[in-house]
Structure formats: structure tokens, C-alpha cells
Amino acid sequence: MFTGTGVALVTPFLPDGELDLPALRTLVQRQIDGGADYLAVLGTTGEPATLTEQEQRQVIETVSDAAQGRIPLVLGAGGNDTAAVCMRFRRYTEQYRPAGLLSVSPYYNKPTQEGIYRHYRALADCTDLPVIIYNVPGRTASNISAETTLRIARDCPNIAAVKEASGNVEQIMQILRERPQGFGVISGDDLLTLPLMAAGCEGVISVIANAFPEQFSAMVRAARAGDFAAARRLHYALMPATQLAFAEGNPAGVKMLLHLQGLMSPQVRLPLVSASDSLKLRMQQALQVLSSAEHV
């Protein structure tokens, strides 16, 4: 169901740290114009941990209003309290009816594999919407093993896919090899998207597509069509900017790229800090090279 390019939207802030909802509307339109297939709202890139509940509602409602049903929306709803995440699942299901829900594996608690399995079973029981598991052990300190992902996929019909950001290609290939029919595997790493699609992934939920929606979506479409020569050209053209986007963490890097493109302030909320001046300079140079290459 979740194929092609999903974009993990940033949440724009004004220089004083308040929400910049007009910039968010512009960003949504830019993704639609650029060929994105769906939008992921309030994922890690959207900084939901530092948004109040009211601000989260404002973000969801602004994106929904800007999209006007032209593109599916996936809402992020994760946490390390299963009961609290279930409550949010029910609320989002009743209030917004998105195309799906994206939920990160519980962080900080460091549950066992059995605990992770029971967590997702509980979430699946709280909604009739499709649910995407999000495995990002670099942030949660707790990997979801291939065996656990496959167990969840087999036992929970509305767990529709996994967004895999473990960086463990062997683990991801095991999921691809043994997954039940209809269960999607989505890249959670921009730089691994092309090789993972070659291995069988359906697409990506991307960070860098915020800044380069047209180019990144074209790369994913080419890979889906089996035109890996074209996909490689786009992948390697975007690679330097993508590496820089993550050099000082996400979303500080991609927000600086968006700032240099004139779309929003580079502001993030503490404990994150904006990209450094040295990284900004390197990004400016990368954007110039990329622009020159597009006009050759």
C-alpha cells in the first residue's frame, strides 16, 4: 500500500521558535508538485517530541488542509508507553482517518523482543487503519529483529509494513525474503534506498525529499521501473547533499538545506540546535554543484 516516495515532513518554525504554518503549506504543495506518493506527518523529522498537543493538532490540520485529499497522509504516533500510544491511535483514527499510522518502536525502556511484539499487537488492536512499524535502533537503542517483525506481520493483519532504518541490510533482506504476501518493506535510510529497492523494498519514507522532492521521487520511480542506470545517476548526484543533511543530525541538516532554498528558517527546538556555519557553507557549495549538474 505504501509504495514509492513517502516524505517525512519537517515542521517549520519561525526564528522565535513558533510554528510557521504558511511555510508548512508551501512545503506540502512542493512535495505534491515534486511527485511524492504520500506524506508522513509528525515522524521523527517533524520534531513531535518538542511539540505541544495543540501544536501537533495544528500541524496535522494544516497539512490535511493543504493536501486537500490529493495525496495520502500517514500520521506518526509513537512512544514508550503502550497505553498512551493506543489512546493516540484511537484519537487519530476517529478524528483524522489518515491512510495509515507510523509508530516507532518503544525507546528508552529497551523492551525485549517479546515486549516489542506485544506492544505492536496492542497497537494493532486499537485501530482498523494500516500501521507501519518503524525500526530505528540508532534512536531507540532497541532493534526489532527480523524474526519479531515477521511474527508481527503474520499475526496482525493491519500491520501493513515496516520502515526499516536499522542499516542492517542482511536483516532487511531476511524480512524481504520471508515476509507474508502484502507486507511492505520501506527504506528508512535515504542513502540505502536505491540498494534496498534493488533487493525488493517498495520505496522509502525520506528526509532528503523535503529539499529535493522532484529529484528523489524520480530516482525512486526509476528504481521501481527497473531502470537502475537512471536511478544510479540521480542517487549519486544527490549523495553529497544527502550526506551533509545528516552530518549534524536530523532535522537540523535538512532544515538548513530548505533555508538555503528560501523556504523556511533553519530553526529547530532544543535540545536540537541549528546546523553550524561550516556545514551551511558546505551545503551552499553542494547546492551549487547540484544546480550546475542539472543545467548541463
XYZ file of C-alpha atoms in Angstrom:
296
model
C 0.000 0.000 0.000
C 2.807 2.424 0.892
C 4.919 2.354 -2.222
C 7.179 4.901 -3.844
C 8.310 8.073 -2.112
C 6.901 8.928 1.262
C 8.220 12.184 2.696
C 8.842 12.613 6.428
C 7.823 16.259 6.640
C 9.775 18.722 8.746
C 7.857 21.101 10.990
C 8.877 24.658 10.049
C 9.465 27.158 12.861
C 9.804 30.913 12.794
C 13.075 32.370 14.129
C 11.374 32.855 17.518
C 10.539 29.135 17.642
C 6.807 29.391 16.920
C 5.157 27.274 14.242
C 5.468 28.591 10.692
C 2.259 27.218 9.228
C 2.445 29.136 5.921
C 5.856 27.563 5.275
C 4.361 24.156 6.081
C 1.632 24.733 3.491
C 4.259 25.674 0.917
C 6.257 22.556 1.758
C 3.220 20.300 1.286
C 2.483 21.816 -2.117
C 6.121 21.428 -3.093
C 6.050 17.713 -2.287
C 2.870 17.207 -4.310
C 4.322 19.131 -7.251
C 7.553 17.145 -6.938
C 5.828 13.788 -7.327
C 5.816 12.433 -3.778
C 3.457 9.492 -3.290
C 2.469 10.129 0.344
C 3.401 12.311 3.311
C 4.441 11.198 6.792
C 3.404 13.808 9.355
C 4.860 14.038 12.881
C 7.538 11.459 12.317
C 10.977 11.976 13.855
C 11.817 14.605 11.240
C 8.780 16.631 12.331
C 10.143 17.044 15.891
C 6.956 15.848 17.614
C 8.786 15.343 20.914
C 9.059 19.124 21.284
C 5.564 19.991 20.021
C 2.668 20.517 22.397
C -0.507 18.537 21.812
C -2.146 21.681 20.442
C 0.765 22.269 18.057
C 0.572 18.681 16.865
C -3.105 19.203 16.047
C -2.241 22.404 14.192
C 0.386 20.592 12.120
C -1.959 17.731 11.208
C -4.815 20.085 10.330
C -2.569 22.386 8.290
C -1.078 19.525 6.274
C -4.515 17.984 5.734
C -5.983 21.290 4.590
C -3.043 21.994 2.279
C -3.145 18.497 0.782
C -6.920 18.575 0.147
C -7.010 14.825 -0.325
C -4.602 14.942 -3.284
C -2.008 12.801 -1.533
C -2.323 10.201 1.261
C -1.221 11.161 4.772
C 0.424 8.901 7.329
C 0.428 10.165 10.918
C 3.259 9.420 13.305
C 2.198 8.240 16.748
C 4.885 6.559 18.808
C 6.144 6.394 22.349
C 7.349 4.193 25.155
C 4.004 3.866 26.968
C 1.863 1.377 25.066
C -1.400 2.529 26.672
C -0.699 6.174 25.784
C 0.147 5.294 22.174
C -3.080 3.278 21.933
C -5.035 6.331 23.087
C -3.412 8.427 20.374
C -4.101 5.729 17.789
C -7.794 5.784 18.690
C -7.935 9.576 18.585
C -6.188 9.834 15.213
C -8.352 7.053 13.800
C -11.558 8.773 14.897
C -10.614 12.394 14.179
C -8.495 12.250 11.025
C -8.837 8.838 9.313
C -5.383 9.037 7.684
C -4.138 6.489 5.175
C -2.070 4.918 7.911
C -0.252 5.280 11.221
C 3.528 5.160 11.654
C 4.774 4.059 15.063
C 8.358 3.917 16.255
C 9.458 1.029 18.433
C 9.454 1.936 22.145
C 12.578 3.842 23.146
C 14.437 4.182 26.451
C 12.607 1.259 28.116
C 14.618 -1.208 25.969
C 11.919 -3.912 25.824
C 12.694 -7.498 24.944
C 11.623 -8.870 21.570
C 8.549 -10.312 23.290
C 7.747 -6.874 24.685
C 8.081 -5.289 21.246
C 5.825 -7.955 19.769
C 3.143 -7.419 22.414
C 3.420 -3.629 22.030
C 2.603 -3.795 18.318
C -0.137 -6.365 18.840
C -1.762 -3.955 21.287
C -1.460 -1.084 18.808
C -2.964 -3.167 16.018
C -5.981 -3.837 18.224
C -6.518 -0.093 18.765
C -7.246 0.793 15.136
C -8.597 -0.587 11.901
C -6.136 1.554 9.933
C -2.941 0.202 8.363
C 0.036 0.507 10.714
C 3.690 0.905 9.738
C 6.287 -0.385 12.198
C 9.296 1.937 12.485
C 12.580 0.285 13.408
C 15.337 2.819 14.111
C 17.668 1.339 16.739
C 20.073 4.264 16.431
C 17.416 6.357 18.189
C 15.584 3.760 20.284
C 18.592 1.676 21.447
C 16.459 -1.396 20.728
C 16.481 -3.235 17.422
C 13.409 -5.076 16.163
C 14.808 -8.371 14.923
C 13.757 -9.799 11.578
C 12.066 -12.657 13.413
C 9.970 -10.254 15.511
C 8.997 -8.138 12.504
C 7.908 -11.255 10.618
C 5.983 -12.553 13.624
C 4.095 -9.262 13.914
C 3.428 -9.220 10.169
C 1.958 -12.726 10.251
C -0.140 -12.257 13.389
C -1.503 -8.723 12.861
C -3.342 -8.270 9.545
C -3.455 -4.468 9.754
C 0.292 -4.136 10.387
C 0.909 -3.256 6.766
C 4.627 -2.538 6.538
C 7.890 -1.845 8.304
C 10.009 1.245 7.853
C 13.483 -0.214 8.292
C 16.213 2.181 9.435
C 18.445 -0.329 11.175
C 21.110 -0.034 8.494
C 21.414 -3.827 8.700
C 20.997 -4.873 5.091
C 21.181 -8.576 5.908
C 18.330 -8.191 8.413
C 16.245 -6.278 5.887
C 16.852 -8.879 3.205
C 15.711 -11.601 5.603
C 12.433 -9.714 6.088
C 12.081 -9.310 2.320
C 12.748 -12.996 1.750
C 10.312 -14.305 4.366
C 7.586 -11.654 4.593
C 3.952 -12.651 4.115
C 2.212 -11.568 0.953
C 1.129 -7.934 1.037
C 3.518 -6.868 3.796
C 5.577 -3.857 2.716
C 9.222 -3.122 3.469
C 10.112 0.560 3.307
C 13.585 2.062 3.434
C 14.162 4.402 6.363
C 17.619 5.473 5.142
C 17.873 7.838 2.193
C 21.352 6.676 1.189
C 20.345 2.999 1.297
C 17.101 3.442 -0.630
C 18.489 2.503 -4.031
C 20.244 -0.728 -2.951
C 17.285 -1.704 -0.770
C 14.878 -1.193 -3.664
C 17.141 -3.363 -5.783
C 16.725 -6.009 -3.068
C 12.930 -5.681 -3.169
C 11.807 -2.779 -0.969
C 8.722 -0.913 -2.164
C 10.117 2.558 -1.570
C 11.172 4.940 1.175
C 9.998 7.364 3.804
C 12.539 10.047 3.045
C 14.082 13.019 4.815
C 16.084 14.480 1.929
C 12.982 14.569 -0.301
C 11.858 17.596 1.733
C 14.605 19.526 -0.050
C 14.719 17.617 -3.357
C 11.256 16.153 -3.930
C 11.421 16.069 -7.719
C 14.879 14.514 -7.990
C 14.427 11.991 -5.199
C 10.971 10.932 -6.376
C 12.363 10.489 -9.889
C 15.107 8.246 -8.502
C 12.554 6.089 -6.674
C 10.290 5.880 -9.732
C 13.213 4.818 -11.903
C 14.179 2.112 -9.416
C 10.587 0.862 -9.232
C 10.527 0.669 -13.022
C 13.776 -1.311 -13.068
C 15.731 1.500 -14.722
C 18.666 1.286 -12.367
C 21.001 3.182 -14.681
C 18.813 6.292 -14.385
C 18.257 5.660 -10.679
C 22.012 5.471 -10.061
C 22.641 8.773 -11.822
C 20.107 10.535 -9.593
C 21.275 8.719 -6.464
C 24.905 9.720 -6.925
C 24.004 13.294 -7.895
C 22.068 13.684 -4.624
C 24.543 11.760 -2.491
C 26.800 14.684 -1.361
C 23.853 16.830 -0.248
C 22.249 13.833 1.444
C 25.408 13.076 3.390
C 25.611 16.697 4.522
C 21.955 16.654 5.577
C 22.783 14.061 8.235
C 26.252 15.320 9.206
C 24.937 17.172 12.275
C 21.744 15.240 12.800
C 18.193 15.247 11.519
C 16.259 17.513 11.013
C 18.821 20.279 11.559
C 20.583 19.409 8.318
C 17.589 19.210 6.016
C 16.126 22.360 7.561
C 19.318 24.215 6.660
C 19.020 22.954 3.082
C 15.419 24.178 2.991
C 16.550 27.507 4.416
C 19.196 27.858 1.707
C 16.446 27.182 -0.833
C 14.488 30.110 0.623
C 11.653 28.011 2.047
C 11.901 28.415 5.822
C 14.010 29.303 8.816
C 16.631 26.717 9.814
C 15.195 26.870 13.363
C 14.913 23.685 15.410
C 13.875 23.319 19.035
C 16.147 22.473 21.925
C 17.751 20.143 22.713
C 18.482 20.220 18.967
C 20.499 23.121 17.604
C 20.649 24.547 14.103
C 23.321 23.450 11.650
C 26.697 25.115 12.072
C 28.052 27.860 9.825
C 30.702 25.495 8.489
C 28.055 22.945 7.473
C 25.959 25.726 5.955
C 28.902 26.724 3.750
C 29.463 23.137 2.606
C 25.761 22.848 1.816
C 25.844 26.019 -0.264
C 28.686 24.552 -2.287
C 26.863 21.251 -2.733
C 23.710 23.032 -3.903
C 25.742 24.995 -6.458
C 27.289 21.800 -7.814
C 23.907 20.097 -7.974
C 22.335 23.070 -9.735
C 25.163 23.214 -12.259
C 24.842 19.497 -12.988
C 21.089 19.844 -13.618
C 21.730 22.517 -16.246
C 24.381 20.567 -18.120
